[in-house]
Amino acid sequence: MKTESSPITVPVPVSFTRRPRHHDWKLLIVWPMIGASLIAGLWTVADHRATALQSEAEIAANTKAVSLANTYALQLNHTITQIDQLTLRLKYDWEDRNAIVDLKRDQGRGLLPQSQLYASVVGPTGDLLTSTLKAPPNVNISDMEHFRAHQAGCCDEMLITKSERGRVLNRPVVRFSRRISGPGGGFGGIVVVSVEPTYFVTFQEHSTPGNQGFISARLASGPLVATKAGNKMSEIPIFYKNPPVFPKDVGVVVESGERFIDGEQRIVAWKKLNNYPMLAIAALSTKDVFATSNAAKRDFQHVAILGSLLVAMFSALAAFLSLRLAQRRRQAENAADTYRIATDAANEGFYTIRPLVTKQGYIEDFVLEDCNHRAAHLVGLTRNQLRGKRLSKLKPRFLREELQSLCGRALEKGFLDEEYRIPAKSPMKATWIHRRIVCSAAGLALTIRDISDAKAHEQALSDLANSDSLTKLPNRNWLGNFLPSAITRASLQSGNLSVLFIDLDNFKNINDTLGHDVGDELLVQASARLKGALRSTDHVVRLGGDEFVVILEHTDSSQDAERVSTSLIRTLAEPYSLSVGNSNRITASIGISIYPSDGDDCETLLKHADIAMYVAKAEAKGTYCCYRKEFSETLCARLDNEGALRQAVERDEFVVHYQPRVDTLSGRLSSMEALVRWRRPGWGLVYPGDFIELAESTGLIVRLGEIVIEKTVAQIAAWKREGKTVVPVSVNVSPKQLRDGTVSGFFEQTLIHFGVEACHVEVELTESAVVDRSPVVTEELSKLRALGLRLMVDDFGTGHSSLAQLHRKRSAIAYWQRDLRR
């Protein structure tokens, strides 16, 4: 933009040039031609104005629909994130055998909602264990889709299912569920959060103007979750004939009436949630959107018809020309007064700007010809102070230059529509404005609307989605957006970037002994210490629970990360001043990964830092460990063996060998012991010592034990059919099989199936199973004895027993035997 004294070198549009006026006597000669021209011009203007209003209405409707969809998506994402965190908390609390999970108690304390959102825990057989619902006894959901999906191992993440009628509530609910891991990693049931559809639309009180508009939440695959039509909430899909499937994650289209049950055409905007398979949809009826513009179009048509009749009458009846012209003049003045009243009362600021053209055809300045009171108030002036003022005379200078630049760009493009952040030094009484400037034959029409509140609300929603509610630190969502950009910066600068994965040691004990409130208090103080111990260019993130991540940018070597880790461990180990006392201490274990040596993407760096942290925790808590490649190799080797063992169980790659027991006095065969072997492809015969421990840790021991029982009983039946002498065969039973509570039932079914008497089968138990006093184990041992199976203790004194403990073990066994006799 040039200075005040220099002309603005923008070519003048033809519509701004001045044309000489015809003399009145010439109008009498060419009156029929003028009449025809006036009629044609009148219809052209009416059509142009109606088209402009239609276009403006369509642009505004698209913008509003997109804004509604985006706002609703943010709200939905936040709501579902809270539900996701609730399912995670319930899952981890239930898996923690030391934690007491009482949903009714939590609901009474206000930790869970009283209505619309209901939390439940379902056991591995489908029985409802605990719930905030007032459920009748013996509720079982093992036949329901979401339970079967988790039972089949569908996913480790939260599963969202479509809206369907609840078995307890007897009204539609949307279910959010997670799998619970049982002992050894097996299926232990599910956590379910059932949400009524109205829960997802209650915060949309005034979002859809008109009775035909609606907002709705749908699964990405199409099924409806919740709908709000106008100011009414609906439980059924009253609009779409078939569930819609949108091709992109975000967009806006005009849907024909054929897509909807009521036949109404609509503008539909949608946005997919960032972390969940759900869409936020906002729809505005074109009938509502274009109601005003269509009414204006009819008015223009009426005016054009009337004008055409008047012009024809003027051409035929020259005597009435003056009178009719006066009447039209008064009508125009009245319309102008009405328009002035309407614009002055509007919330938007309106400016009409006229360019000043030099003789050479260039614009040297602009004049503010008129404005409404709102427009003057926005810049801190009065209407009289602005009217007729040149832009080059406006103060301060940056406001003058901004308006001149805006007008120049509008002349070049013909139309501008944008959001603009007001600089801090501006006198304008707003922080964000939406400005729209249109170039017409009369000049420039500038409209300004204050959108500061909407932008502040948008920023607040963004902060809510990216910060941890307890510690106010950035959360996992923020980290997912920030870390890739930090890696890009480090790559461009050829520098290093360090990722520190921090886990508080034995934090679970704090929660279990002192309570979750004290645990939250400690987390807040630990977060403050982490933040205070870092540079302003570093970042600390809370992933959840007692896990934190620190991002160190601009590090020269791994020694920098190790030095910071040492400092953080020392800082976190200092006593905490909690409500229960001032002598509380806790240590932290830290895993370190470095870009680019340990990974060149976000997921790899976090995974390697996590692996290093677990190595540090395993070696010595309260220390740090830098990632090394062999850590992943060890983990991969274990995962390979685990996968091969799972496949072996599925394919039954096991054989059973029978070790005889001989009576030392008579030399005759007295019994046998069934010993399992794994015939692993490419490895040969693998003995139990190389895979039983892995089967125990993964929970596969339960199914493997069933395979051995079935093979052994089948072999006894085969010997009997062949007429061979049958002696008792003992089968080893793992403590996990007893705790699973199904081994006695499987023995009974197998014996009946193969027709083998219980006296031909013995059960060998480890000493840890014998002294286990849990109700499940005690009941299983009683059932095994009731079947007629002989119970024996295997390898007594070689495991956990010692001579010093022998008396205590003997007493426990005697007590167990008394229980069985009862």
PDB file of C-alpha atoms in Angstrom, residues 12 354-358 362-367 390:
ATOM      1  CA  VAL A  12     -10.848   1.330 -12.143  1.00  0.00           C
ATOM      2  CA  ARG A 354     -16.427   4.601  -2.647  1.00  0.00           C
ATOM      3  CA  PRO A 355     -13.113   4.692  -4.509  1.00  0.00           C
ATOM      4  CA  LEU A 356     -11.702   8.060  -5.652  1.00  0.00           C
ATOM      5  CA  VAL A 357     -10.473   7.800  -9.235  1.00  0.00           C
ATOM      6  CA  THR A 358      -7.830   9.998 -10.878  1.00  0.00           C
ATOM      7  CA  TYR A 362      -6.252   4.902 -11.016  1.00  0.00           C
ATOM      8  CA  ILE A 363      -7.664   4.860  -7.506  1.00  0.00           C
ATOM      9  CA  GLU A 364      -5.918   7.364  -5.270  1.00  0.00           C
ATOM     10  CA  ASP A 365      -7.998   6.900  -2.130  1.00  0.00           C
ATOM     11  CA  PHE A 366     -11.283   5.608  -0.671  1.00  0.00           C
ATOM     12  CA  VAL A 367     -14.125   7.468   1.004  1.00  0.00           C
ATOM     13  CA  ARG A 390     -11.068   9.438   3.557  1.00  0.00           C
TER      14      ARG A 390
END
